[in-house]
CSV table of C-alpha atoms and ligand atoms in Angstrom, one decimal:
chain,number,residue,atom,x,y,z
A,1,MET,CA,2.4,-1.4,-2.9
A,2,ARG,CA,-1.1,-2.2,-2.0
A,3,PRO,CA,-3.8,-1.0,-5.0
A,4,VAL,CA,-6.1,1.4,-2.9
A,5,ASN,CA,-9.8,3.2,-3.3
A,6,LYS,CA,-10.0,6.1,-1.0
A,7,GLY,CA,-13.2,6.4,-2.2
A,8,ASN,CA,-14.9,10.5,-3.4
A,9,CYS,CA,-13.8,13.3,-1.4
A,10,LEU,CA,-15.6,13.9,2.6
A,11,ILE,CA,-19.4,15.9,1.8
A,12,ASP,CA,-21.1,17.3,5.2
A,13,GLN,CA,-24.3,16.4,5.4
A,14,ASN,CA,-25.6,20.0,3.3
A,15,GLY,CA,-24.0,17.8,0.4
A,16,HIS,CA,-21.1,20.6,0.2
A,17,GLN,CA,-17.9,19.1,0.2
A,18,ILE,CA,-15.9,19.1,3.6
A,19,ILE,CA,-12.9,21.8,3.8
A,20,PHE,CA,-10.5,20.2,6.0
A,21,SER,CA,-8.8,24.2,7.7
A,22,HIS,CA,-6.1,21.6,8.7
A,23,TYR,CA,-4.8,18.0,6.7
A,24,SER,CA,-4.1,16.6,10.0
A,25,ASP,CA,-8.3,16.9,9.7
A,26,ALA,CA,-8.7,14.3,7.5
A,27,LYS,CA,-6.9,11.8,9.1
A,28,GLY,CA,-9.0,10.3,10.7
A,29,TYR,CA,-11.1,10.0,7.6
A,30,LEU,CA,-8.3,8.0,5.6
A,31,ILE,CA,-7.6,5.8,8.7
A,32,GLN,CA,-11.1,4.7,8.5
A,33,ARG,CA,-11.2,4.1,4.8
A,34,LEU,CA,-8.0,2.8,4.6
A,35,GLY,CA,-6.7,1.0,7.8
A,36,HIS,CA,-3.8,1.3,10.3
A,37,TYR,CA,-1.6,1.0,7.4
A,38,CYS,CA,1.2,3.1,5.7
A,39,SER,CA,0.2,3.5,1.6
A,40,TYR,CA,3.3,3.2,0.9
A,41,CYS,CA,5.5,-0.2,2.5
A,42,GLU,CA,2.7,-1.6,4.1
A,43,ARG,CA,3.2,-1.9,7.9
A,44,SER,CA,0.6,-2.0,9.8
A,45,ILE,CA,1.4,2.0,12.3
A,46,ARG,CA,-0.8,2.5,15.3
A,47,ALA,CA,1.0,5.6,16.3
A,48,SER,CA,2.6,7.7,14.7
A,49,LEU,CA,1.1,7.0,11.1
A,50,ALA,CA,1.2,11.0,9.4
A,51,VAL,CA,-1.3,12.3,6.7
A,52,GLU,CA,1.2,12.2,3.7
A,53,HIS,CA,1.0,14.7,0.7
A,54,ILE,CA,1.3,13.2,-3.2
A,55,GLN,CA,2.1,16.0,-4.0
A,56,PRO,CA,3.9,18.4,-1.5
A,57,GLN,CA,2.5,20.7,0.0
A,58,SER,CA,5.8,23.4,0.4
A,59,ARG,CA,5.3,23.6,-3.3
A,60,GLN,CA,1.5,23.3,-4.2
A,61,GLN,CA,-0.2,25.5,-0.7
A,62,ASP,CA,-3.5,25.2,-2.9
A,63,LEU,CA,-3.5,20.9,-2.2
A,64,GLY,CA,-2.2,21.0,1.3
A,65,LYS,CA,-5.6,20.5,2.8
A,66,THR,CA,-7.4,18.9,-1.1
A,67,TRP,CA,-8.8,15.0,-0.6
A,68,SER,CA,-7.0,13.6,-4.0
A,69,ASN,CA,-3.6,14.6,-3.3
A,70,LEU,CA,-3.7,12.9,0.8
A,71,LEU,CA,-3.0,9.2,1.6
A,72,LEU,CA,-1.1,7.9,5.3
A,73,ALA,CA,2.4,7.4,5.8
A,74,CYS,CA,4.9,6.4,8.1
A,75,VAL,CA,8.4,7.8,9.4
A,76,ASN,CA,10.3,6.7,7.0
A,77,CYS,CA,8.3,6.9,3.8
A,78,ASN,CA,7.5,10.0,4.8
A,79,SER,CA,11.5,11.1,5.6
A,80,THR,CA,12.7,9.9,2.6
A,81,LYS,CA,10.1,11.2,0.7
A,82,LYS,CA,11.2,14.0,2.0
A,83,ASP,CA,9.9,18.2,-0.2
A,84,THR,CA,10.7,15.8,-3.4
A,85,ASP,CA,9.3,18.1,-6.9
A,86,VAL,CA,6.4,15.8,-7.6
A,87,ASN,CA,4.1,18.1,-9.2
A,88,SER,CA,1.6,17.9,-11.9
A,89,THR,CA,4.2,17.7,-14.2
A,90,ASN,CA,6.2,14.7,-13.4
A,91,ILE,CA,3.3,12.8,-11.3
A,92,GLY,CA,3.4,10.2,-14.5
A,93,ASP,CA,6.8,9.5,-13.6
A,94,TYR,CA,5.8,7.5,-10.9
A,95,LEU,CA,3.3,4.5,-10.0
A,96,TRP,CA,0.5,5.3,-7.1
A,97,PRO,CA,-1.4,3.2,-4.4
A,98,ASP,CA,-4.5,5.6,-5.2
A,99,THR,CA,-4.6,5.4,-8.9
A,100,ASP,CA,-2.2,2.5,-9.9
A,101,ASN,CA,-3.1,-1.5,-9.5
A,102,THR,CA,0.6,-1.2,-7.7
A,103,TYR,CA,0.3,-4.5,-6.5
A,104,ARG,CA,0.3,-5.5,-10.1
A,105,ALA,CA,3.3,-3.5,-11.0
A,106,MET,CA,5.8,-4.5,-8.0
A,107,THR,CA,7.2,-8.0,-7.2
A,108,TYR,CA,8.3,-9.3,-3.4
A,109,TYR,CA,10.7,-11.7,-2.8
A,110,PRO,CA,11.3,-13.6,0.4
A,111,ASN,CA,14.5,-11.9,2.1
A,112,GLY,CA,12.8,-8.8,1.7
A,113,PRO,CA,13.5,-6.4,-1.8
A,114,ILE,CA,11.2,-5.5,-3.5
A,115,HIS,CA,11.0,-4.8,-7.0
A,116,PRO,CA,9.2,-3.8,-10.4
A,117,ASN,CA,7.8,-6.7,-12.0
A,118,PRO,CA,9.4,-8.7,-14.7
A,119,ARG,CA,6.3,-9.5,-17.0
A,120,MET,CA,5.2,-5.4,-17.1
A,121,PRO,CA,6.6,-3.6,-20.4
A,122,GLY,CA,10.0,-1.2,-19.6
A,123,HIS,CA,8.2,2.0,-19.2
A,124,LEU,CA,6.2,0.6,-16.2
A,125,GLN,CA,9.3,-1.3,-14.5
A,126,GLN,CA,10.9,2.2,-14.8
A,127,LYS,CA,8.4,3.8,-13.1
A,128,ALA,CA,7.3,0.9,-10.8
A,129,GLN,CA,11.4,1.6,-9.5
A,130,ASN,CA,10.7,5.3,-9.1
A,131,SER,CA,8.4,4.6,-6.8
A,132,ILE,CA,10.6,2.4,-4.9
A,133,ASN,CA,13.6,4.9,-5.0
A,134,LEU,CA,10.5,7.6,-4.2
A,135,PHE,CA,9.9,6.0,-0.8
A,136,GLY,CA,13.1,3.8,-0.5
A,137,LEU,CA,12.0,1.0,-0.2
A,138,ASN,CA,14.7,-1.5,-0.5
A,139,LYS,CA,16.8,0.9,1.9
A,140,THR,CA,18.7,-2.3,4.4
A,141,PRO,CA,19.4,-2.8,7.8
A,142,ALA,CA,22.9,-2.4,6.0
A,143,ASN,CA,23.0,0.9,3.7
A,144,ASN,CA,20.7,2.9,5.4
A,145,SER,CA,22.2,4.4,8.9
A,146,LYS,CA,19.4,5.4,10.3
A,147,ALA,CA,18.1,2.8,13.1
A,148,THR,CA,15.2,3.8,13.3
A,149,ASP,CA,14.3,2.6,9.5
A,150,GLU,CA,13.2,-1.2,10.1
A,151,ARG,CA,11.2,-1.9,6.5
A,152,TRP,CA,13.4,-4.3,5.4
A,153,ILE,CA,13.2,-6.4,8.8
A,154,GLY,CA,9.7,-6.5,8.9
A,155,ARG,CA,9.3,-7.5,5.5
A,156,ILE,CA,10.9,-10.8,6.4
A,157,ASP,CA,9.6,-11.4,9.7
A,158,VAL,CA,5.9,-10.5,8.5
A,159,TRP,CA,6.9,-13.2,5.1
A,160,GLY,CA,8.2,-15.6,7.5
A,161,ILE,CA,5.0,-15.2,9.8
A,162,ALA,CA,3.4,-15.7,6.6
A,163,GLU,CA,4.9,-19.2,5.0
A,164,GLU,CA,4.3,-20.2,8.4
A,165,SER,CA,0.6,-19.7,8.2
A,166,LYS,CA,0.5,-21.1,4.9
A,167,ALA,CA,2.4,-24.5,6.6
A,168,ASP,CA,-0.4,-24.7,9.6
A,169,LEU,CA,-3.3,-23.9,6.7
A,170,LYS,CA,-2.7,-27.1,4.6
A,171,ASP,CA,-2.1,-29.0,8.2
A,172,ASN,CA,-5.3,-27.9,9.3
A,173,ASP,CA,-7.7,-26.3,6.6
A,174,THR,CA,-10.4,-25.0,8.6
A,175,PRO,CA,-12.6,-22.2,7.8
A,176,GLN,CA,-11.3,-20.8,11.6
A,177,MET,CA,-8.0,-21.1,10.7
A,178,ARG,CA,-8.3,-19.2,7.4
A,179,ARG,CA,-9.7,-16.6,9.4
A,180,GLN,CA,-7.3,-16.5,12.2
A,181,ILE,CA,-4.0,-16.4,9.9
A,182,VAL,CA,-6.8,-13.2,7.9
A,183,LYS,CA,-6.9,-11.1,11.4
A,184,THR,CA,-2.6,-12.2,12.1
A,185,ALA,CA,-2.1,-10.2,8.7
A,186,GLN,CA,-4.6,-7.6,9.4
A,187,ALA,CA,-2.4,-7.0,12.7
A,188,ASN,CA,1.1,-7.1,10.9
A,189,GLY,CA,0.3,-5.4,7.9
A,190,HIS,CA,2.0,-5.9,4.7
A,191,PHE,CA,-0.6,-7.3,2.4
A,192,SER,CA,1.7,-8.3,-1.2
A,193,ILE,CA,3.5,-10.2,1.2
A,194,TRP,CA,0.4,-12.3,2.9
A,195,MET,CA,-1.3,-12.3,-1.3
A,196,THR,CA,2.1,-13.1,-2.7
A,197,VAL,CA,2.5,-16.2,-0.4
A,198,PHE,CA,-0.6,-16.8,-0.6
A,199,HIS,CA,-0.7,-16.7,-4.7
A,200,ASP,CA,-2.3,-20.0,-5.6
A,201,ASP,CA,-5.7,-19.6,-3.0
A,202,PRO,CA,-8.0,-18.1,-4.3
A,203,ASP,CA,-10.5,-18.1,-1.5
A,204,MET,CA,-7.3,-16.6,0.8
A,205,LEU,CA,-6.5,-13.8,-1.4
A,206,SER,CA,-10.7,-12.8,-1.7
A,207,ARG,CA,-10.4,-13.0,2.1
A,208,LEU,CA,-7.7,-10.7,2.5
A,209,ILE,CA,-8.4,-8.1,-0.4
A,210,ASP,CA,-11.9,-7.5,2.0
A,211,ALA,CA,-9.4,-7.7,5.2
A,212,PHE,CA,-7.8,-4.5,4.2
A,213,PRO,CA,-10.0,-1.3,4.2
A,214,GLY,CA,-9.8,0.2,1.0
A,215,THR,CA,-8.0,-2.3,-0.7
A,216,CYS,CA,-9.2,-1.2,-4.4
A,217,ARG,CA,-10.9,-4.6,-5.8
A,218,ASN,CA,-11.5,-3.9,-9.6
A,219,CYS,CA,-8.4,-4.4,-9.3
A,220,PHE,CA,-8.1,-8.3,-8.7
A,221,ASP,CA,-10.7,-10.0,-11.2
A,222,PRO,CA,-12.4,-12.9,-8.9
A,223,SER,CA,-13.3,-15.2,-12.8
A,224,ASN,CA,-9.1,-16.1,-12.5
A,225,GLY,CA,-8.0,-16.7,-9.5
A,226,TYR,CA,-7.9,-13.1,-8.2
A,227,MET,CA,-4.8,-12.9,-10.1
A,228,PRO,CA,-4.1,-8.5,-10.8
A,229,VAL,CA,-5.1,-6.8,-14.2
A,230,LYS,CA,-4.8,-3.5,-15.1
A,231,ARG,CA,-6.7,-1.1,-13.0
A,232,PRO,CA,-9.5,0.5,-15.0
A,233,GLY,CA,-7.4,4.4,-15.6
A,234,GLY,CA,-5.0,3.9,-14.5
A,235,GLN,CA,-1.4,2.9,-15.8
A,236,CYS,CA,-1.3,0.3,-15.3
B,301,ZN,ZN1,5.6,3.7,5.3
């Protein structure tokens, strides 16, 4: 799950915080800052990307239009979470892409699954698992009756494209090829898969971090090959 930095609340030209008359008004600003990607499953979505309330507005009416409570979600992540009672008491039972280093906390595997990083302390692995469950990220075509849920298959497809790209780079390592691969990654989404496949190529990691808008740079250590590190102020 890509760690993101949404930036500060939006301010109008008079220096006042912009209050959205409707939460959907925030969508353009969120896309501008974070790109056309689901904040949870990382898919590239050009249509039907929705504004997602971290704490559901059905239970927290006053949070409905609050910038800090908003991210972007695809229909599958949104509908799996539904109105799960995430509130100020239990929000810390989960890891969140806008406050934690969720890339560090989760490990992606070639055949589709996402699991907590086994090198993390047990309580953080549990929180990572809670987030994976909250959005149903490990729903497979076999155990999911909704045929529209292609997140698992999408990860397998993108993993294959990333591996092919890495092989192409080995055969023809030029700046042009590197730029082309980054454009392919941007078009396909799934930041964490590209970062995992190119984990031993710091130059590619730096390019990928730059290419996906709003990626939290503080979550990666440039002096150590862009290895993920604890996010300042985050749980992990
Ligand atoms: Zn999603």
